[in-house]
Amino acid sequence: MQLTNQFLAKLSGHTRLNAAELGALLGLRGTIVTTRGGCDLVRRDTESDYCCLVLEGLIARVDQTDDGKRQIGAFYVPGDMPDIQALLLPQAVTALQATIDSRILRIPRSALRDLVRSYPAIGEALWRETVGDARIASEWILNIGQRQARARVAHLICEIAHRVVEARGQQFGFSLPVTQTQLGEATGISTVHVNRVLGTLANSVRLSKNRAEIFDWAELQEAGGFDATYLACGTPQRLALE
Amino acid sequence: MQLTNQFLAKLSGHTRLNAAELGALLGLRGTIVTTRGGCDLVRRDTESDYCCLVLEGLIARVDQTDDGKRQIGAFYVPGDMPDIQALLLPQAVTALQATIDSRILRIPRSALRDLVRSYPAIGEALWRETVGDARIASEWILNIGQRQARARVAHLICEIAHRVVEARGQQFGFSLPVTQTQLGEATGISTVHVNRVLGTLANSVRLSKNRAEIFDWAELQEAGGFDATYLACGTPQRLALE
DNA sequence: CGCAGGTTTGAGAGGAGTCAAGGGTTGTGG
DNA sequence: CCACAACCCTTGACTCCTCTCAAACCTGCG
C-alpha cells in the first residue's frame, strides 16, 4: 500500500516539491495495520523500525507522570505522521495510542531514511512537519497554562476542527472520536469538569457519537480565544533552492 | 565573532560530525549584540534575517493570549539556538525575550542556510536540536497539565539545572536569572503562589540574586517527579551514514 | 439481559487566584 | 552620599475555580 494524497498535500502545502521528489514519495510502500482504540501504537522507551502514517482514526501522544497521571500531548489526524522525529531520535520517550480503532500505514524507517538521504528536499519537508508540531505544542502550553477550563476545551476543539475540515462555515460537523476523559487528559482538566464545561458550550458545539457538531463557529472561537495563525505555514518554501 | 564550543559540543553530543563539518560550523561568523533584560530579541509576526545563539544570559520564548496573559514556552540557556525553526518557517508566531541582560551572537540566516545546503549532516544536527526542543515542550505540557504547583516549580528548576550544570552532586548552585513572576509564567501559576511554593521547597532549593542554590538534589527531583530521560539524546547518530 | 464504559449530576473540599499592602533591594540622579 | 523610584519579594485574607468522591443513568455489545 502506498502513501495517501492527504500526506503529500500537507507536505506540498509548506514545501515546494518537484516531480521526482513527489514520485519518490509515492514510491514508498508500507503495510496497513489496524489498531484498536485504547491500544498502543508505539510504547515508551522502545525503538521501532517503522514510521506511522495515520490513514483513519485518531492517534494521541500520551505522557505520564510517575504517579500515573496521563497527559495527552498531541493528537494526530489522518494524513499526519506522528513519529517523524523518531527518524532522528529513535528512542521514544512518549507513547502513541489510538483513541479509537484506527488504520495506520507502517512504513519501514529505513525506506524513509533512504529517501531523506537521496532527496534533501524531502528531509526538509519532514523537518518542517516536526517544526509545525512543535508550534502546536507551544500553543498547547499556552492553552493549558493560561486559559480557564472552558476556554481550553473550546480552543482544542477549534484546533482539531481547523486541522480536519477544510471548508468551515458557521455550522459544520466532523469526526471527533474522543471521550470526555481524553478531552480532559489533553487539556489538564478532570473528566467531571470537562462534562460541565461542555454544557456551557452547548450553544456553539455539541459532542456525541464520536462526532462534533459546530453550531456557532464564531462563538466557539471566541470562547477559546482561538487564532489559527499558529497552524499556518505561509507559502511553500524551499531551503534547497533559495 | 565565531561560534561557541558549547554549541558545537551540544551538536556533537547527538550528531556525529566530521572535521569538515565542524570546520564549516566554526567558519560561521556573526555579530554580538547585547539585549537588556525584558527586551524582545524577536518579535511576534516578524521575520528576521538572523539566527540567535545565546552566549550569556537567559532567553524566554513567550506566548500571549488575546487578553494579554503571558506564557513562557521555553527557556534557552547559553549554547542554545532559540530560533532554528525560523530557518524553515521564517514567520515567528512567538516572541523571544531576554529575562536578563544577555549576550547574543546574531548569525545571518543565509549563512546558516548555505551550510545546511552544503552539509546535510549540519542540517541533520539542527533538525535534531528542534526535535529535542519539541520533547522538552512535550514535557512542559505534562508538567503544567498534570502536576500541582509545587511539583511544577520543582520540575522546572530540575530541568534547567540539568541543562546548565554538567556535574551535579547532592548540593550545587547555578545562575538562574528569573523572577518569581517569570517562574509563574513558565509554569502557569500566579506570582503569589510561586512565592508560597518556593517556601515549601526551601529545604531543597533556594533562589536569590539570580542564582539557584540546591541543598538537596534528590529531594528536589522527588518533589518535581523529575526524570531526565527526556533530555537525553542517546549516542551520537548520523542519518546520512547509516 | 447484563455488563462495561461513557456520561451526567450533586455535594463538599481544597488548591490556587486575586486583591491589597508592607518590606527589601537596586540603581539612578541630585 | 542620600533620596527616590522601580521592581521584586513576602504575607494575609478572601474568593472561586476545579478536583474528588459518589451515585445514577445511558448506551452499545457480548
XYZ file of C-alpha atoms (C1' of nucleotides) in Angstrom:
544
model
C 0.000 0.000 0.000
C 1.263 3.447 -0.780
C 1.094 6.942 0.661
C -2.073 8.956 0.856
C -2.583 12.091 -1.118
C -3.515 13.760 2.134
C 0.016 13.424 3.373
C 1.538 14.586 0.103
C -0.794 17.568 0.039
C 0.263 18.503 3.535
C 3.937 18.383 2.619
C 3.347 20.286 -0.599
C 1.487 22.885 1.416
C 4.656 24.075 3.055
C 7.498 22.723 0.934
C 7.917 23.018 -2.820
C 8.498 19.525 -4.107
C 9.295 18.673 -7.702
C 8.033 15.749 -9.728
C 10.968 13.488 -8.901
C 10.532 14.060 -5.191
C 6.803 13.508 -5.305
C 7.424 10.382 -7.317
C 9.898 9.117 -4.773
C 7.388 9.712 -2.003
C 4.702 7.908 -3.946
C 7.108 5.046 -4.336
C 7.168 4.484 -0.596
C 5.487 1.266 0.397
C 4.211 0.110 3.722
C 1.764 -2.245 5.302
C -1.577 -1.300 6.735
C -2.255 -2.245 10.304
C -5.372 -1.715 12.327
C -5.020 -0.628 15.916
C -7.905 -0.951 18.340
C -8.942 2.062 20.351
C -7.005 2.270 23.590
C -4.079 0.243 22.287
C -0.507 1.415 21.963
C 0.961 2.023 18.562
C 4.356 2.809 19.957
C 5.354 2.190 23.526
C 7.515 4.385 25.699
C 11.237 3.626 25.798
C 11.095 1.359 22.801
C 12.631 1.642 19.422
C 10.556 0.748 16.422
C 11.663 0.105 12.854
C 8.601 1.754 11.375
C 7.157 5.183 10.918
C 3.396 5.536 11.212
C 1.121 7.420 8.890
C -2.434 7.836 10.100
C -4.953 6.800 7.457
C -8.104 6.692 9.504
C -8.977 7.256 13.136
C -7.189 9.340 15.717
C -3.856 8.912 17.460
C -2.842 10.535 20.738
C 0.635 11.111 22.061
C 0.374 10.289 25.742
C 2.773 11.121 28.516
C 2.585 10.053 32.130
C 3.806 11.287 35.470
C 5.434 8.768 37.746
C 2.268 8.546 39.801
C 0.278 7.573 36.746
C -1.479 10.743 35.696
C -1.951 10.793 31.954
C -1.439 13.782 29.698
C -2.207 13.780 26.024
C 0.426 15.918 24.346
C -0.812 15.886 20.772
C -3.481 14.498 18.505
C -2.709 13.160 15.051
C -5.409 13.072 12.426
C -5.489 11.246 9.091
C -2.634 12.462 6.925
C -0.336 13.077 9.894
C 2.852 11.200 10.655
C 3.100 11.109 14.445
C 6.627 9.828 14.805
C 8.726 11.586 12.222
C 11.038 12.703 14.986
C 11.892 9.068 15.656
C 13.896 9.237 12.444
C 16.300 11.477 14.325
C 15.941 10.210 17.888
C 14.740 6.615 17.637
C 14.193 6.054 21.347
C 10.576 7.009 22.032
C 10.100 8.884 25.294
C 6.390 9.086 24.841
C 3.751 6.602 23.780
C 1.386 6.741 20.820
C -2.090 5.457 21.438
C -5.168 5.104 19.265
C -8.222 6.771 20.771
C -10.422 4.661 18.538
C -9.931 1.857 16.071
C -7.510 3.311 13.539
C -5.923 2.338 10.268
C -2.207 3.020 10.127
C 0.289 2.726 7.317
C 3.534 1.370 8.699
C 6.483 2.448 6.593
C 9.906 0.927 7.190
C 12.051 3.583 8.734
C 14.975 2.597 6.544
C 12.997 3.406 3.406
C 12.177 6.850 4.685
C 15.770 7.352 5.703
C 16.965 6.458 2.227
C 14.587 8.977 0.751
C 15.812 11.733 3.028
C 19.368 10.890 2.076
C 18.670 10.950 -1.644
C 16.314 13.903 -1.677
C 17.266 16.662 0.749
C 14.014 18.440 -0.009
C 12.069 15.519 1.415
C 14.073 15.801 4.585
C 13.321 19.465 4.576
C 9.610 18.783 4.227
C 9.650 16.333 7.115
C 11.687 18.738 9.207
C 9.073 21.390 8.542
C 6.419 18.963 9.736
C 8.227 18.495 13.035
C 8.540 22.246 13.381
C 4.816 22.580 12.779
C 4.176 20.031 15.507
C 6.391 21.995 17.847
C 4.361 25.120 17.198
C 1.201 23.299 18.089
C 2.828 22.032 21.271
C 3.785 25.581 22.131
C 0.178 26.663 21.704
C -0.954 23.813 23.950
C 1.375 25.052 26.662
C -0.261 28.457 26.387
C -3.690 26.894 26.371
C -3.172 24.742 29.429
C -1.092 27.259 31.306
C -3.155 30.391 30.901
C -6.722 29.677 29.934
C -9.621 28.572 32.078
C -11.178 25.170 31.610
C -13.984 26.332 29.348
C -11.641 28.151 27.006
C -9.201 25.267 26.954
C -11.787 22.839 25.727
C -13.134 25.284 23.174
C -9.643 26.015 21.912
C -8.799 22.368 21.486
C -11.972 21.689 19.551
C -11.248 24.678 17.324
C -7.771 23.421 16.592
C -8.898 19.968 15.587
C -11.725 21.381 13.515
C -9.246 23.586 11.740
C -6.918 20.700 11.003
C -9.591 18.262 9.937
C -12.080 20.201 7.849
C -11.074 22.483 5.008
C -14.296 24.335 4.352
C -15.649 25.745 7.571
C -18.881 27.676 7.501
C -20.731 28.942 10.518
C -22.040 25.439 11.108
C -20.448 22.112 10.309
C -19.593 18.767 11.799
C -16.679 16.381 11.820
C -15.491 13.137 13.280
C -14.071 13.565 16.773
C -13.609 10.135 18.314
C -12.561 11.159 21.824
C -14.147 10.566 25.181
C -14.621 13.357 27.660
C -11.919 11.751 29.740
C -9.474 12.077 26.843
C -10.538 15.654 26.290
C -9.637 16.207 29.915
C -6.304 14.465 29.549
C -5.465 16.749 26.658
C -6.413 19.932 28.478
C -5.406 19.143 32.040
C -8.967 19.069 33.335
C -10.835 16.359 35.233
C -13.436 14.346 33.364
C -16.222 15.673 35.518
C -15.305 19.249 34.815
C -14.996 18.639 31.084
C -18.561 17.458 31.165
C -19.774 20.588 32.926
C -17.785 22.852 30.653
C -19.210 21.173 27.574
C -22.612 22.001 28.969
C -21.789 25.688 28.961
C -20.581 25.411 25.359
C -23.710 23.664 24.131
C -24.763 26.707 22.120
C -21.637 26.514 19.994
C -20.701 22.875 19.913
C -22.079 19.512 20.898
C -20.282 16.182 21.025
C -21.918 12.838 20.570
C -21.271 9.517 18.961
C -17.677 10.325 18.169
C -18.625 13.414 16.267
C -18.509 17.135 16.924
C -21.282 19.338 15.629
C -20.461 23.020 15.479
C -23.489 25.274 15.748
C -21.707 28.591 16.068
C -18.138 28.595 14.833
C -17.589 32.266 15.614
C -18.773 31.893 19.181
C -16.674 28.782 19.710
C -13.519 30.523 18.518
C -14.377 33.459 20.746
C -14.841 31.148 23.730
C -11.463 29.539 23.119
C -9.568 32.696 22.213
C -8.670 30.796 19.068
C -6.465 32.366 16.416
C -5.365 29.950 13.705
C -2.146 31.762 12.839
C -0.006 29.164 14.557
C -1.351 26.460 12.260
C -0.440 28.284 9.067
C 2.793 27.680 7.206
C 2.655 30.564 4.773
C 3.531 29.895 1.150
C 5.521 26.801 0.211
C 9.215 27.272 0.838
C 12.316 25.585 -0.369
C 15.525 25.917 1.517
C 17.484 23.970 -1.074
C 16.630 26.374 -3.864
C 16.607 29.788 -2.283
C 32.957 36.610 16.284
C 32.566 32.896 15.832
C 30.559 30.075 17.328
C 30.961 28.873 20.870
C 32.321 25.468 21.692
C 29.251 24.975 23.858
C 27.058 24.940 20.791
C 29.366 22.634 18.876
C 29.573 20.297 21.837
C 25.798 20.158 22.001
C 25.511 19.297 18.322
C 28.294 16.740 18.578
C 26.505 15.219 21.542
C 23.735 13.913 19.334
C 25.077 14.028 15.796
C 28.365 12.648 14.525
C 30.066 15.463 12.691
C 33.313 15.097 10.789
C 36.184 17.550 10.627
C 34.943 19.309 7.512
C 31.530 19.882 9.026
C 32.941 21.112 12.300
C 35.252 23.378 10.369
C 32.362 24.764 8.373
C 30.464 25.471 11.558
C 33.479 27.162 13.064
C 33.666 29.265 9.941
C 30.284 30.805 10.697
C 30.569 34.437 11.652
C 28.131 36.715 13.355
C 27.921 39.854 15.395
C 27.453 40.022 19.123
C 24.560 42.040 20.397
C 23.570 42.712 23.950
C 19.909 42.607 24.843
C 18.667 44.140 28.052
C 16.525 42.083 30.358
C 12.866 42.407 29.439
C 13.554 43.365 25.838
C 12.476 41.465 22.769
C 15.035 39.655 20.700
C 12.497 38.617 18.122
C 9.004 39.993 17.942
C 5.870 38.079 17.122
C 4.739 38.076 13.482
C 8.017 39.425 12.236
C 10.620 37.918 10.009
C 14.239 38.359 10.931
C 17.312 37.746 8.793
C 19.316 36.395 11.701
C 19.504 33.333 13.865
C 20.351 33.830 17.513
C 22.841 31.878 19.544
C 22.744 32.528 23.273
C 26.203 33.274 24.641
C 25.329 34.568 28.060
C 22.131 35.237 29.945
C 18.749 33.613 29.527
C 16.171 33.829 26.764
C 12.485 33.011 27.112
C 10.027 32.129 24.382
C 6.875 33.971 25.344
C 3.369 33.475 24.069
C 0.298 35.520 24.864
C -3.437 35.021 24.917
C -5.558 37.686 23.311
C -6.415 39.094 26.726
C -2.756 39.555 27.498
C -1.852 36.667 29.731
C 1.753 35.672 29.237
C 3.058 32.137 28.996
C 6.714 31.292 28.771
C 7.005 28.282 26.480
C 10.712 27.595 26.713
C 13.933 28.801 28.217
C 17.161 28.949 26.249
C 20.472 28.850 28.056
C 23.963 29.663 26.767
C 24.809 27.360 23.893
C 21.216 27.137 22.703
C 19.887 28.473 19.424
C 16.310 29.546 20.140
C 15.125 30.160 16.619
C 16.495 27.351 14.493
C 12.984 26.590 13.373
C 12.827 30.021 11.751
C 15.118 28.578 9.108
C 12.147 26.506 7.990
C 9.228 28.755 8.898
C 10.571 32.309 8.939
C 7.426 33.961 10.248
C 7.743 33.997 14.039
C 4.500 33.211 15.839
C 6.033 33.647 19.221
C 8.376 36.233 20.724
C 11.837 35.754 22.182
C 12.621 37.830 25.197
C 15.682 38.176 27.396
C 14.921 37.624 31.076
C 18.124 39.424 31.980
C 20.844 41.292 30.126
C 22.101 38.743 27.615
C 24.823 38.444 25.032
C 23.642 37.036 21.739
C 25.513 36.025 18.637
C 23.479 37.031 15.601
C 24.278 34.847 12.632
C 22.942 35.749 9.195
C 20.288 33.253 8.336
C 21.595 32.983 4.777
C 24.959 31.762 6.039
C 23.336 29.035 8.077
C 21.150 28.123 5.132
C 24.180 27.775 2.888
C 25.785 25.470 5.395
C 22.721 23.263 5.614
C 22.655 23.081 1.834
C 26.301 22.139 1.537
C 26.495 19.828 4.525
C 23.371 17.710 5.052
C 24.754 16.476 8.347
C 24.641 20.008 9.700
C 21.005 20.217 8.733
C 20.506 16.922 10.439
C 22.144 18.211 13.609
C 19.956 21.300 13.633
C 16.889 19.215 12.930
C 17.796 17.050 15.918
C 18.024 20.197 18.003
C 14.492 21.188 17.051
C 13.300 17.687 17.884
C 14.969 17.971 21.272
C 13.155 21.238 21.862
C 9.891 19.581 20.959
C 10.490 16.876 23.526
C 11.036 19.470 26.181
C 7.836 21.212 25.142
C 6.008 17.923 25.453
C 7.324 17.510 28.980
C 6.185 21.038 29.828
C 2.685 20.143 28.707
C 2.750 17.201 31.086
C 4.177 19.357 33.830
C 1.617 22.119 33.531
C -1.290 19.839 32.784
C -0.892 17.205 35.454
C 1.276 18.340 38.326
C 0.441 20.551 41.274
C 2.075 23.919 41.657
C 4.820 22.778 43.989
C 5.868 19.942 41.710
C 5.721 22.161 38.632
C 8.181 24.619 40.044
C 10.476 21.884 41.327
C 10.382 20.139 37.962
C 11.254 23.282 36.071
C 14.192 24.029 38.330
C 15.410 20.460 37.910
C 15.244 20.742 34.150
C 17.237 23.933 33.990
C 19.768 22.602 36.477
C 20.169 19.549 34.311
C 20.697 21.581 31.188
C 23.044 24.113 32.712
C 25.366 22.207 35.018
C 27.220 19.082 33.988
C 28.469 17.801 37.312
C 25.613 17.629 39.782
C 26.335 16.435 43.286
C 23.850 16.450 46.107
C 24.428 20.174 46.538
C 25.353 22.751 43.935
C 24.386 26.131 42.611
C 23.925 27.787 39.259
C 22.867 31.019 37.637
C 19.085 31.293 37.335
C 18.224 34.839 36.364
C 14.439 34.642 36.567
C 11.958 36.446 38.741
C 9.234 34.608 40.575
C 6.783 36.168 38.162
C 8.624 34.570 35.244
C 8.722 31.266 37.063
C 4.961 31.585 37.319
C 4.613 32.449 33.650
C 6.539 29.319 32.764
C 4.514 27.029 34.983
C 1.058 28.553 34.745
C 0.991 29.706 38.360
C 0.364 33.140 39.830
C 3.332 35.035 41.218
C 1.963 34.955 44.725
C 1.591 31.233 44.670
C 5.069 30.699 43.255
C 6.368 32.540 46.249
C 4.486 30.336 48.683
C 5.503 27.179 46.883
C 9.151 28.179 46.945
C 8.774 28.475 50.691
C 7.761 24.841 50.927
C 10.772 23.869 48.811
C 13.260 25.774 50.927
C 14.830 22.589 52.221
C 15.832 21.540 48.724
C 16.361 24.764 46.832
C 16.598 28.462 47.450
C 16.586 31.264 44.899
C 18.223 34.593 45.393
C 20.192 37.136 43.497
C 19.616 35.461 40.166
C 21.034 32.213 41.411
C 19.633 28.872 42.483
C 21.254 27.003 45.323
C 20.376 23.333 45.531
C 20.613 21.908 49.023
C 19.075 18.519 48.355
C 19.091 17.474 44.729
C 17.439 14.114 45.440
C 14.592 15.695 47.342
C 14.072 18.348 44.668
C 13.826 15.739 41.931
C 11.430 13.792 44.097
C 9.284 16.868 44.652
C 9.120 17.541 40.923
C 8.713 13.946 39.809
C 11.724 14.673 37.642
C 13.180 12.036 35.353
C 15.825 13.331 32.967
C 15.250 10.741 30.265
C 13.508 13.235 28.005
C 16.606 15.409 27.925
C 18.904 12.632 26.776
C 19.752 12.041 23.124
C 21.460 8.692 23.430
C 24.661 8.144 21.486
C 25.542 10.404 18.572
C 23.693 9.394 15.423
C 24.174 10.006 11.779
C 21.342 9.586 9.375
C 23.487 10.294 6.374
C 25.872 7.459 7.080
C 23.739 4.694 8.490
C -30.317 -9.476 29.671
C -26.415 -7.834 31.973
C -22.063 -5.860 31.923
C -18.607 -2.317 30.773
C -17.517 2.018 29.609
C -19.010 6.612 28.957
C -21.900 10.500 30.509
C -24.385 13.306 33.981
C -25.383 15.382 38.272
C -24.729 16.581 43.253
C -22.209 17.888 47.273
C -18.190 19.060 49.694
C -13.248 20.126 49.948
C -9.178 22.406 48.665
C -5.619 24.264 45.693
C -4.637 28.323 43.569
C -6.098 33.095 42.099
C -6.984 37.840 43.280
C -6.646 41.929 45.886
C -4.044 44.565 48.924
C -0.345 46.285 51.436
C 4.250 46.303 53.550
C 9.189 45.495 53.235
C 13.661 44.800 50.529
C 16.845 45.754 47.111
C 18.906 48.055 43.293
C 20.064 51.711 40.532
C 19.837 56.455 39.190
C 20.196 61.205 39.844
C 20.506 65.217 42.519
C 26.141 60.362 49.936
C 21.469 60.471 50.342
C 16.716 60.326 48.299
C 13.656 58.386 45.464
C 11.704 55.349 42.131
C 11.104 50.982 40.246
C 10.911 46.443 40.774
C 10.780 42.336 43.285
C 9.650 39.583 47.284
C 6.600 38.433 51.113
C 2.440 37.844 53.760
C -2.601 37.975 54.879
C -7.409 37.422 53.851
C -10.883 36.129 50.985
C -12.852 34.102 46.880
C -13.629 30.754 43.419
C -12.462 27.531 40.012
C -11.680 22.964 39.741
C -10.975 18.387 41.949
C -12.569 14.424 44.335
C -15.859 11.293 45.829
C -20.160 9.179 44.916
C -24.027 7.610 42.698
C -27.206 7.270 38.922
C -28.073 6.994 34.132
C -27.344 5.738 29.406
C -25.744 3.046 25.543
C -23.664 -0.476 22.888
C -22.282 -5.045 22.862
C -21.470 -9.894 24.031
